[in-house]
Amino acid sequence: MNRYILYTLLFLGLMSFSSCKKKKVIKDLPSGVIENMTFKETVLIDGHGYDGTIIRNCVFEDISGDGLQIRDVNNLIIEDCIFRNIEEDAIRFRNSGSSDGVQILNNQIYNIKENGILAPEGHVNTVIKNNIIHNVATSNISSQFGSPHHGIYFQGFNVKIEQNTIYDVINDNGNGISIRTYGTIVRNKLYRAKDHGISYFSDHPGDAKQLLIENNVIFDNGKRGIHLASNGETANHIGSALVRFNTIVSNTESTIGINDDLSNVTVDLLANILIRTDGGSTYIYANVPFNQEKNITSNGNLGFVDFSNRNLRLTNASSAINYAVGLTDFPSIDFDGNTRTIGSLDAGAFENQ
């Protein structure tokens, strides 16, 4: 039997089985503060009666569906929770609703078969900060049908993804962060995803807005550190991508890639450290115009504290010290929160102290 047909029958069979077996959903929790509880079925937070609710210090574990679902709620806070051993997504924003200003803070998310966090277009102004997400996207079934899972998979508008640690994204085409519109991705540590560390793909409206990627530490992913791609729909494109002060180590491909169809997007690459350990000489793959300044490239250790163990902070002897001096627009702090000053700007995510 043709392998594609076999996979299709298997997938349809699994879908049919799961649709026949109705999963239990907890959807009658009180609003306000939900804390110190353990859930072993999917929790649905649904409706504006939950606006401003805080979910704190809860455990979501051993769940056959999603861990937590969110729909039609604003200013929800999910903090200091554990999501583990979940068959679908750890946190899923529902396709059939919307949200504004949800905050996902200081959570641990691991042993997840699908996405760590998944959100479609209707969910805006979300903040995802200081979470540890690992050993996610462990199921490879959907990847065979062109729908891989990721650490964070975000289609909503104006998301802020900050200070998260995301690693061991197992799915064959899984990215640490897959962003489909615009927002900011800052001060994250991303490693050992099977595909890219950060991937932009334009299959949702970018509204000609800016995608800011800065102060991230990205290393040892399967392909590129940062990959900017298009589905061919020019109207969906973001207006600009500002990629600056990142430290990126790749082992098999260029550290940054820009798709040929993004010719109408302004791309600025500033003061990044780009390391390619396979000896290749193409650090930025692009056939379309882009702007670059003060990027430093190397095939190995250019003066890191412990390159082999990926402590990519700079030693006093690093060639990245003061390399970005001359730039007048730069992030005010580095990955560690140290202040940057115009007279002593170092390239990459870390300012030497």
PDB file of C-alpha atoms in Angstrom, residues 104 107-112 114-118 128-137 149-154 159-171 174-179 184-199 216-222 224-225 335:
ATOM      1  CA  ILE A 104       1.326  33.241  30.853  1.00  0.00           C
ATOM      2  CA  ASN A 107       5.127  28.116  34.309  1.00  0.00           C
ATOM      3  CA  GLN A 108       6.790  24.756  33.700  1.00  0.00           C
ATOM      4  CA  ILE A 109       5.596  22.925  30.586  1.00  0.00           C
ATOM      5  CA  TYR A 110       7.025  19.516  29.722  1.00  0.00           C
ATOM      6  CA  ASN A 111       6.251  16.041  28.387  1.00  0.00           C
ATOM      7  CA  ILE A 112       3.658  17.409  25.956  1.00  0.00           C
ATOM      8  CA  GLU A 114       1.655  18.569  20.771  1.00  0.00           C
ATOM      9  CA  ASN A 115       2.375  22.294  21.292  1.00  0.00           C
ATOM     10  CA  GLY A 116       3.517  23.865  24.509  1.00  0.00           C
ATOM     11  CA  ILE A 117       1.343  26.932  23.792  1.00  0.00           C
ATOM     12  CA  LEU A 118      -0.954  27.320  20.759  1.00  0.00           C
ATOM     13  CA  ILE A 128       4.342  34.798  27.480  1.00  0.00           C
ATOM     14  CA  LYS A 129       7.164  35.359  29.941  1.00  0.00           C
ATOM     15  CA  ASN A 130       9.680  33.413  31.986  1.00  0.00           C
ATOM     16  CA  ASN A 131       8.300  29.943  31.249  1.00  0.00           C
ATOM     17  CA  ILE A 132      10.382  26.777  30.935  1.00  0.00           C
ATOM     18  CA  ILE A 133       9.128  24.658  28.036  1.00  0.00           C
ATOM     19  CA  HIS A 134      10.857  21.399  27.122  1.00  0.00           C
ATOM     20  CA  ASN A 135      10.304  17.906  25.799  1.00  0.00           C
ATOM     21  CA  VAL A 136       7.307  19.068  23.790  1.00  0.00           C
ATOM     22  CA  ALA A 137       5.923  18.188  20.350  1.00  0.00           C
ATOM     23  CA  HIS A 149       3.993  21.125  16.594  1.00  0.00           C
ATOM     24  CA  HIS A 150       6.241  23.666  18.317  1.00  0.00           C
ATOM     25  CA  GLY A 151       7.344  24.971  21.693  1.00  0.00           C
ATOM     26  CA  ILE A 152       5.239  28.108  21.164  1.00  0.00           C
ATOM     27  CA  TYR A 153       3.000  28.320  18.087  1.00  0.00           C
ATOM     28  CA  PHE A 154       1.439  31.768  17.869  1.00  0.00           C
ATOM     29  CA  VAL A 159       2.356  38.855  21.177  1.00  0.00           C
ATOM     30  CA  LYS A 160       5.283  39.428  23.540  1.00  0.00           C
ATOM     31  CA  ILE A 161       7.441  36.326  24.072  1.00  0.00           C
ATOM     32  CA  GLU A 162      10.090  37.163  26.639  1.00  0.00           C
ATOM     33  CA  GLN A 163      12.656  35.429  28.883  1.00  0.00           C
ATOM     34  CA  ASN A 164      11.458  31.901  28.176  1.00  0.00           C
ATOM     35  CA  THR A 165      13.700  28.836  28.024  1.00  0.00           C
ATOM     36  CA  ILE A 166      12.574  26.419  25.314  1.00  0.00           C
ATOM     37  CA  TYR A 167      14.463  23.255  24.437  1.00  0.00           C
ATOM     38  CA  ASP A 168      14.040  19.682  23.174  1.00  0.00           C
ATOM     39  CA  VAL A 169      11.250  20.284  20.680  1.00  0.00           C
ATOM     40  CA  ILE A 170      11.073  16.726  19.385  1.00  0.00           C
ATOM     41  CA  ASN A 171       8.785  16.884  16.325  1.00  0.00           C
ATOM     42  CA  GLY A 174       9.210  21.587  15.299  1.00  0.00           C
ATOM     43  CA  ASN A 175      10.505  25.085  16.049  1.00  0.00           C
ATOM     44  CA  GLY A 176      11.280  26.560  19.425  1.00  0.00           C
ATOM     45  CA  ILE A 177       9.029  29.506  18.546  1.00  0.00           C
ATOM     46  CA  SER A 178       6.810  29.578  15.459  1.00  0.00           C
ATOM     47  CA  ILE A 179       5.301  33.041  14.990  1.00  0.00           C
ATOM     48  CA  THR A 184       8.327  40.924  20.049  1.00  0.00           C
ATOM     49  CA  ILE A 185      10.565  37.942  20.803  1.00  0.00           C
ATOM     50  CA  VAL A 186      13.166  39.061  23.332  1.00  0.00           C
ATOM     51  CA  ARG A 187      15.647  37.550  25.819  1.00  0.00           C
ATOM     52  CA  ASN A 188      14.705  33.902  25.205  1.00  0.00           C
ATOM     53  CA  LYS A 189      17.046  30.904  25.345  1.00  0.00           C
ATOM     54  CA  LEU A 190      16.219  28.436  22.570  1.00  0.00           C
ATOM     55  CA  TYR A 191      18.040  25.217  21.835  1.00  0.00           C
ATOM     56  CA  ARG A 192      17.682  21.678  20.502  1.00  0.00           C
ATOM     57  CA  ALA A 193      14.551  22.182  18.441  1.00  0.00           C
ATOM     58  CA  LYS A 194      14.474  19.779  15.501  1.00  0.00           C
ATOM     59  CA  ASP A 195      13.869  22.615  13.015  1.00  0.00           C
ATOM     60  CA  HIS A 196      14.613  26.313  13.682  1.00  0.00           C
ATOM     61  CA  GLY A 197      15.020  28.236  16.900  1.00  0.00           C
ATOM     62  CA  ILE A 198      12.658  31.024  15.748  1.00  0.00           C
ATOM     63  CA  SER A 199      10.581  30.740  12.595  1.00  0.00           C
ATOM     64  CA  ASN A 216      17.959  35.997  22.262  1.00  0.00           C
ATOM     65  CA  VAL A 217      20.456  33.159  22.781  1.00  0.00           C
ATOM     66  CA  ILE A 218      19.858  30.475  20.163  1.00  0.00           C
ATOM     67  CA  PHE A 219      22.027  27.404  19.639  1.00  0.00           C
ATOM     68  CA  ASP A 220      22.226  23.786  18.451  1.00  0.00           C
ATOM     69  CA  ASN A 221      18.874  23.634  16.705  1.00  0.00           C
ATOM     70  CA  GLY A 222      18.387  21.286  13.782  1.00  0.00           C
ATOM     71  CA  ARG A 224      18.745  27.773  11.429  1.00  0.00           C
ATOM     72  CA  GLY A 225      18.699  29.960  14.479  1.00  0.00           C
ATOM     73  CA  PHE A 335      19.869  39.124  27.985  1.00  0.00           C
TER      74      PHE A 335
END
